[in-house]
Coordinates of C-alpha atoms in Angstrom, one line a residue:
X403 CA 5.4 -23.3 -16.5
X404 CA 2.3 -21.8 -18.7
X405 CA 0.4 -18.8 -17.4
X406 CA -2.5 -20.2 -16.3
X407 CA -0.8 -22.3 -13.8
X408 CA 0.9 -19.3 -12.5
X409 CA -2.1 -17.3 -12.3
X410 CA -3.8 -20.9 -10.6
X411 CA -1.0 -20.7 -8.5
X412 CA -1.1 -17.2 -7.9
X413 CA -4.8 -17.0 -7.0
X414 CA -4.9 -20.1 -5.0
X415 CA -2.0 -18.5 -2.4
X416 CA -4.4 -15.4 -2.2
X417 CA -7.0 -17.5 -1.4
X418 CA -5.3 -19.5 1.3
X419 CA -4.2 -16.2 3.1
X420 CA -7.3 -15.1 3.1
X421 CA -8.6 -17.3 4.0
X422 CA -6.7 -18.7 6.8
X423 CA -6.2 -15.2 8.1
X424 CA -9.8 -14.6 8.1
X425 CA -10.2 -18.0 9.9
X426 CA -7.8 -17.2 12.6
X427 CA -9.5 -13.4 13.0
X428 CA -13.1 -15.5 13.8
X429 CA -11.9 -18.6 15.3
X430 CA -12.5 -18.2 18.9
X431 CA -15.0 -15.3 18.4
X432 CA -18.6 -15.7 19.8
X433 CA -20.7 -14.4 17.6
X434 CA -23.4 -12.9 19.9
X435 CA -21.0 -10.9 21.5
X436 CA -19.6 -9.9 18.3
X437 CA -23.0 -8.5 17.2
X438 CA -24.1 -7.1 20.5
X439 CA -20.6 -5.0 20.4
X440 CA -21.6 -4.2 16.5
X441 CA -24.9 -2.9 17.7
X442 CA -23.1 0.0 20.0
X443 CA -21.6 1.5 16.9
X444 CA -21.5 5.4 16.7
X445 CA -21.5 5.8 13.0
X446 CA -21.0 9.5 13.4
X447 CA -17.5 8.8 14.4
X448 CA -17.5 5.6 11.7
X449 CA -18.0 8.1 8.7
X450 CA -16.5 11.4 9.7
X451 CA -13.3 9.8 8.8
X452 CA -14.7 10.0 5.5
X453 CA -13.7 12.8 4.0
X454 CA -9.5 12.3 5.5
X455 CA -9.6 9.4 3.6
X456 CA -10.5 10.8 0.3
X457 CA -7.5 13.5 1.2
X458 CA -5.2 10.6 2.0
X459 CA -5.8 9.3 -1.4
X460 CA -5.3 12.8 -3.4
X461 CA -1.9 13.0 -1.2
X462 CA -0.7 10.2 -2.7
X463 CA -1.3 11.9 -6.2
X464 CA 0.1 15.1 -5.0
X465 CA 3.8 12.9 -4.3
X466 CA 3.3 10.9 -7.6
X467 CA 3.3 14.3 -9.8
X468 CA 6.6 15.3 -7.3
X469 CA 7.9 11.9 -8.5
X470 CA 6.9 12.4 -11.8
X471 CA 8.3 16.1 -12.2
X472 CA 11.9 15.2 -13.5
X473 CA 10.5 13.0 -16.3
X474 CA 6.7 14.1 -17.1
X475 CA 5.1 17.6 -16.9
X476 CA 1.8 16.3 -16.0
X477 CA -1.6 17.3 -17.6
X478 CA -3.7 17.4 -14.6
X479 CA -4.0 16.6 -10.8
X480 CA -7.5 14.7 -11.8
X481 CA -5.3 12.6 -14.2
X482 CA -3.5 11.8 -11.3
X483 CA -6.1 10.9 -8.7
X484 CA -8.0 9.0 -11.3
X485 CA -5.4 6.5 -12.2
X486 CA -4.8 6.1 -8.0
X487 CA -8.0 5.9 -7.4
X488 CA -8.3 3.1 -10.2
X489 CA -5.5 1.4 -8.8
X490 CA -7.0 1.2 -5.4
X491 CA -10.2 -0.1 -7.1
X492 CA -8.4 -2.6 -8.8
X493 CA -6.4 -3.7 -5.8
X494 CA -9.7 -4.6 -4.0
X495 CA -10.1 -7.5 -7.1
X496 CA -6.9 -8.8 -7.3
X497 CA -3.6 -7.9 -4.6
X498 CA -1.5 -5.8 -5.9
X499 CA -3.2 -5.9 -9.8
X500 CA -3.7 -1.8 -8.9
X501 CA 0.1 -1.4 -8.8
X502 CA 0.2 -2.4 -12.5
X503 CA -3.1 -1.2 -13.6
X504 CA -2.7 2.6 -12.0
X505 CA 0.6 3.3 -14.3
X506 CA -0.9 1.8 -17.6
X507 CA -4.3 4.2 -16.7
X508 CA -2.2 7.2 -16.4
X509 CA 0.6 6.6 -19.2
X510 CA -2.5 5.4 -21.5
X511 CA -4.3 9.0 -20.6
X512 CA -1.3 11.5 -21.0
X513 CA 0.8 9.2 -23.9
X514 CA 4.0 8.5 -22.3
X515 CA 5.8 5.3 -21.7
X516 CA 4.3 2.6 -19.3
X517 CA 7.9 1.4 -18.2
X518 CA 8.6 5.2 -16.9
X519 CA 5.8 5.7 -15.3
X520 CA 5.4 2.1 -13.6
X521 CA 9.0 2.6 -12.2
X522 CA 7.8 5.6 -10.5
X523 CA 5.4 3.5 -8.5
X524 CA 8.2 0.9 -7.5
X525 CA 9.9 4.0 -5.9
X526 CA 6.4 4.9 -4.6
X527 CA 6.7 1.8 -2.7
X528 CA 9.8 1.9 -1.4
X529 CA 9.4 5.6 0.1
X530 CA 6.2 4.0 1.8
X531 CA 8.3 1.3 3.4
X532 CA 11.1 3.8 4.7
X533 CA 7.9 6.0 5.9
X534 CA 6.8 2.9 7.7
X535 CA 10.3 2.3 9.5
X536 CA 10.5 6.2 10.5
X537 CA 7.0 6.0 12.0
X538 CA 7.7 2.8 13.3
X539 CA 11.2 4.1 15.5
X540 CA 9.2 7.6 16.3
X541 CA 6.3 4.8 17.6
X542 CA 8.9 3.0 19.3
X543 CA 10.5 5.7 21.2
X544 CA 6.9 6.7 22.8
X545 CA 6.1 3.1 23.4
X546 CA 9.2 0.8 23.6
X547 CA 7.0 -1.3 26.6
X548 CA 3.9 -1.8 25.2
X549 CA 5.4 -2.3 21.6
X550 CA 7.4 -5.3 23.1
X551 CA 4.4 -6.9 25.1
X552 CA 2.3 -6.6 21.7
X553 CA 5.7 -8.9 20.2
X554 CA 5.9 -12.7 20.7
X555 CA 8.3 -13.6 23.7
X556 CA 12.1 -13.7 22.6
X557 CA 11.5 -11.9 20.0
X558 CA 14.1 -9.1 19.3
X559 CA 12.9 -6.0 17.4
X560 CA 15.9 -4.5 16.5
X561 CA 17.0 -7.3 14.5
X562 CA 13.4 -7.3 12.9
X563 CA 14.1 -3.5 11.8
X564 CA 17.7 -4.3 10.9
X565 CA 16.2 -7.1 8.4
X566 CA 13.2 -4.9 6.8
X567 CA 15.7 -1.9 6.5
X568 CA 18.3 -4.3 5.0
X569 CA 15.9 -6.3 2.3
X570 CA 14.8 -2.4 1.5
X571 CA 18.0 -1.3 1.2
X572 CA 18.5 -4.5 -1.3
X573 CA 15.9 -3.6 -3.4
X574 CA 16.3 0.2 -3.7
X575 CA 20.0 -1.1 -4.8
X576 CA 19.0 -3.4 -7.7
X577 CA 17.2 -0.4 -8.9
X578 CA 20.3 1.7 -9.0
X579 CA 21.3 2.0 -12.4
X580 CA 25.0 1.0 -12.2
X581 CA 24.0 -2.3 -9.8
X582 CA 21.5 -3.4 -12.1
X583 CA 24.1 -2.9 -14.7
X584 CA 26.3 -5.1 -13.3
X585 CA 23.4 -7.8 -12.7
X586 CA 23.1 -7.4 -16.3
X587 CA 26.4 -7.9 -17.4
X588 CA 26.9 -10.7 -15.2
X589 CA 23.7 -12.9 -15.9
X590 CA 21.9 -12.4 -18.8
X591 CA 25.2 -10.9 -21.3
X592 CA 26.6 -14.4 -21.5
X593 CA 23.5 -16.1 -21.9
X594 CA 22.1 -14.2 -24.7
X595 CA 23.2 -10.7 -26.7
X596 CA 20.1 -10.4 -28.3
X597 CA 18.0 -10.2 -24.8
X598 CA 20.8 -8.7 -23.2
X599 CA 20.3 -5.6 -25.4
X600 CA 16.3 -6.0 -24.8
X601 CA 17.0 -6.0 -21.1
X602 CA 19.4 -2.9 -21.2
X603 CA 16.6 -0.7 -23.5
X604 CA 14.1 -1.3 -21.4
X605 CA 15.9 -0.8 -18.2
X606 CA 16.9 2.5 -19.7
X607 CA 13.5 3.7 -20.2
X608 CA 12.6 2.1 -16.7
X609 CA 15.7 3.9 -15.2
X610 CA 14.0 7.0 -16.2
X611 CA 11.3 6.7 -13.6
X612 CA 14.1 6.8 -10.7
X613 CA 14.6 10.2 -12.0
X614 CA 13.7 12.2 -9.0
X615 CA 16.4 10.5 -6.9
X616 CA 19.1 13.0 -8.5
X617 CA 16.9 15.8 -7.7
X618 CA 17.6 16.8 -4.2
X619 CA 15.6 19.9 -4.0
X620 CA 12.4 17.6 -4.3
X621 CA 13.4 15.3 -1.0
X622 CA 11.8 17.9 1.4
X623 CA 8.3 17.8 -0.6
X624 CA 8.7 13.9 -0.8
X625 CA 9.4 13.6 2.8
X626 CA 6.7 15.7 4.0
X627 CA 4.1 14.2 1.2
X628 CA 5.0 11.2 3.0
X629 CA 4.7 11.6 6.3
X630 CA 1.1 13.3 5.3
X631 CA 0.0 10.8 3.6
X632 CA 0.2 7.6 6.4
X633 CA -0.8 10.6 9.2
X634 CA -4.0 10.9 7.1
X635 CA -4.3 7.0 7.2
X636 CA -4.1 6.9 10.9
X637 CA -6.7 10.1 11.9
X638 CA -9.3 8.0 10.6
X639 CA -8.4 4.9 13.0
X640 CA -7.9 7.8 15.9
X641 CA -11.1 8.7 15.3
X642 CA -12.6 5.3 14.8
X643 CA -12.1 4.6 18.6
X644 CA -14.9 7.0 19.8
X645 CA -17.3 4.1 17.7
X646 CA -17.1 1.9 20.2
X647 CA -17.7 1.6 23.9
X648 CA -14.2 0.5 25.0
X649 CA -13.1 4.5 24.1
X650 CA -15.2 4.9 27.6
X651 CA -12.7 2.9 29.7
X652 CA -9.5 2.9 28.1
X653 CA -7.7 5.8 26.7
X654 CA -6.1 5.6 23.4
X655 CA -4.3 8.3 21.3
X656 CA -3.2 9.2 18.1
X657 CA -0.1 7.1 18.5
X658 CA -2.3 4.1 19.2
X659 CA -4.2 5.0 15.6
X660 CA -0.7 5.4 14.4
X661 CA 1.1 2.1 15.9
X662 CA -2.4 0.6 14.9
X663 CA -1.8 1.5 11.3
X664 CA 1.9 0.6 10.9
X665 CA 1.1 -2.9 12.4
X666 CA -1.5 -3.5 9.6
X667 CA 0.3 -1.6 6.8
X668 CA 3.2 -4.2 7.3
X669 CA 1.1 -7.1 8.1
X670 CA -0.7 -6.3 4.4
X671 CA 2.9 -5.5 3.1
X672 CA 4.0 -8.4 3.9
X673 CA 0.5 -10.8 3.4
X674 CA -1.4 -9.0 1.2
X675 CA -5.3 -10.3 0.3
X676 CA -7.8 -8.1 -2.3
X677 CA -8.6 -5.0 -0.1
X678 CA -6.5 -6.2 2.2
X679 CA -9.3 -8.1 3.8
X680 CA -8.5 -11.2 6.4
X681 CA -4.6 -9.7 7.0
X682 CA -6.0 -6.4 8.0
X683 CA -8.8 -8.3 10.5
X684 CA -6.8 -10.5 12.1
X685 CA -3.4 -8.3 12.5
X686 CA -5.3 -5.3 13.4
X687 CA -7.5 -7.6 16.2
X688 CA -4.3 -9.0 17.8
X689 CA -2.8 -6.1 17.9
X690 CA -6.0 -4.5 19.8
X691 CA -5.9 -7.4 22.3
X692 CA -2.0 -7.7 23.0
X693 CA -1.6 -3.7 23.2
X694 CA -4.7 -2.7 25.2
X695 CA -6.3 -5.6 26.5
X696 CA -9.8 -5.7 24.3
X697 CA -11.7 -9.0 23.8
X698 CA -11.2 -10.5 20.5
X699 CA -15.2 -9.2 19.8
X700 CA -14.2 -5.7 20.7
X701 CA -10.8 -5.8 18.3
X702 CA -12.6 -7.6 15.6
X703 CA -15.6 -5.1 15.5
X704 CA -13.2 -2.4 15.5
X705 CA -11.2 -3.7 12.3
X706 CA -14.5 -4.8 10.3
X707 CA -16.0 -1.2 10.5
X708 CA -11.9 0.3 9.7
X709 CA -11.9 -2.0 6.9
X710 CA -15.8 -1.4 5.6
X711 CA -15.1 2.1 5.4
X712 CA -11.9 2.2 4.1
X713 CA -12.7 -0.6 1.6
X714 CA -16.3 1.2 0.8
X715 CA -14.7 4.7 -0.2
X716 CA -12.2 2.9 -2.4
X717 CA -14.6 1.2 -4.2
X718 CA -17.5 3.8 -5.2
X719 CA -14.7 6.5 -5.8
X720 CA -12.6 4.1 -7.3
X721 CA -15.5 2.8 -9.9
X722 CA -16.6 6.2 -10.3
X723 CA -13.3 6.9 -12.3
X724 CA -12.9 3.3 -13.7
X725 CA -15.7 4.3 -16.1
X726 CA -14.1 7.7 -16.3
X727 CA -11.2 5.6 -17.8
X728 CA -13.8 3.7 -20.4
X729 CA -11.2 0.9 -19.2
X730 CA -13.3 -2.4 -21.3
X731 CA -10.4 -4.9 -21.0
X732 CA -7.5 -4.8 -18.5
X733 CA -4.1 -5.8 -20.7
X734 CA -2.9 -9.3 -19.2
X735 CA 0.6 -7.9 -20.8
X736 CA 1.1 -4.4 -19.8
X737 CA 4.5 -5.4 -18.4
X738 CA 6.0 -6.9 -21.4
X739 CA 4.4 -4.9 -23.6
X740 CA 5.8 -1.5 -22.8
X741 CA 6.5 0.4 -25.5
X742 CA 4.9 3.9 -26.3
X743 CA 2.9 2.9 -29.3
X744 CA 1.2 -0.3 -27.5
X745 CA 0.3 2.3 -25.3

């Protein structure tokens, strides 16, 4: 299969979920409704948020220089936030073209190897999804009732947290140097030496990235990184409530904001559209109806003016350091090509 049918294919399955999500999010909307409930809008309480979101965003450069410690002395924070910050741009163009753009930014700025770095942000994403189950059981525990209401009838929730912990577990474990060895020597060593050898020196360098794993001392910082980083994703839904009128009648907390932003952090996980956008509507409207009885106007207002914020800071901060970067052509081989000198 040539590349531009898998990026045809790749781009029309994006644009299908968007789509379609999108499509479900409006379908039984009325529209004056929709804007009569847009017109009550507090944008204090809409851009407040603001400034938690920027923090969120340096967080998550604060745990990617822990992650980075074992391997890379790095040259700056603002090296750091720029190449997240880039990412997020990025990932508002293309799903997930961030997660391969934001390690070939900073390895290009600081000179060290792509494959080390990118391997950091693998790990990066599987310390969000163990976040995600943690906050998820905490969420759980305050609101086992509601949470099972908000779930399709028959559906049974620990098996759906057995199977996420499981596939996570299954990936974290192909990562593991002496599994993926195996895989190695099992697979690809019979079929060919020559990319056998290929394989193995590039996993090597890729390995590297894992590093912190074998640095216990660094697990308290990572865990607490963590847990600030999706707290400081959920204030700004907490505070999002007081936009809207339905904050008159119905009391919601911060474990709402937080229930709200695990349900549309695995919805986007699992579906995931440029910015997020249709997934993020539609999942985060649902949930807003099945949890606390709004109208499908009222939940969809909410999640437009989450997602225009959200979506508004990533892009202006996001282009501010893309020209920072000078970036004129984004590499359509970064993965393959991953040696130190292409960088």
């Amino acid at each position: 299969m040539s590349e531009n049918i898998k990026k045809i294919g790749k781009y029309l399955l994006t644009t299908l979920i968007l789509v379609g999500s999108m499509y479900l999010a409006v379908r039984k909307i009325d529209i004056q409704s929709l804007i009569s409930e847009l017109k009550t809008i507090n944008w204090f309480w809409a851009l407040i948020p603001i400034p938690i979101m920027i923090l969120s965003h340096y967080i998550r450069a604060i745990r990617w220089k822990t992650i980075l410690k074992p391997i890379i002395k790095p040259k700056s924070m603002l090296n750091l936030f720029s190449a997240v910050m880039v990412g997020y741009f990025f990932n508002n163009i293309s799903p997930r073209g961030g997660e391969l753009l934001r390690p070939y930014v900073y390895a290009k700025r600081e000179k060290v190897s792509f494959s080390m770095v990118f391997a950091t942000i693998i790990l990066e994403r599987l310390l969000d999804v163990l976040t995600l189950l943690f906050l998820f059981v905490i969420a759980l525990i305050f609101a086992k009732d509601r949470i099972i209401n908000a779930f399709p009838p028959g559906s049974n929730i620990a098996n759906i947290l057995y199977l996420v912990l499981v596939l996570a577990l299954i990936v974290a474990l192909c990562f593991y140097p002496p599994v993926m060895q195996w895989i190695l020597d099992k697979t690809i060593k019979p079929l060919s030496s020559k990319l056998y050898h290929k394989i193995g020196e590039l996993f090597e360098k890729f390995s590297r990235g894992f590093s912190v794993i074998k640095s216990p001392s660094e697990y308290l910082s990572l865990t607490l990184e963590s847990l600030l980083i999706w707290t400081c994703y959920a204030i700004p839904m907490y505070l999002m409530f007081f936009c809207f009128n339905f904050s008159n009648h119905i009391s919601l907390g911060f474990l709402d904001a937080l229930l709200l932003i695990i349900i549309s952090g695995i919805g986007v996980s699992i579906a995931p559209t440029p910015g997020g956008i249709g997934v993020f509507h539609y999942v985060v409207m649902i949930a807003m109806m099945k949890l606390y009885g709004l109208s499908s106007e009222e939940g969809f207002a909410y999640a437009t003016i989450n997602h225009l914020i959200n979506f508004g800071v990533q892009v202006i901060l996001g282009l501010v350091f893309f020209l920072r970067e000078r970036i004129t052509k984004v590499p359509e081989n970064i993965i393959i090509n991953t040696s130190e000198e292409a960088i």
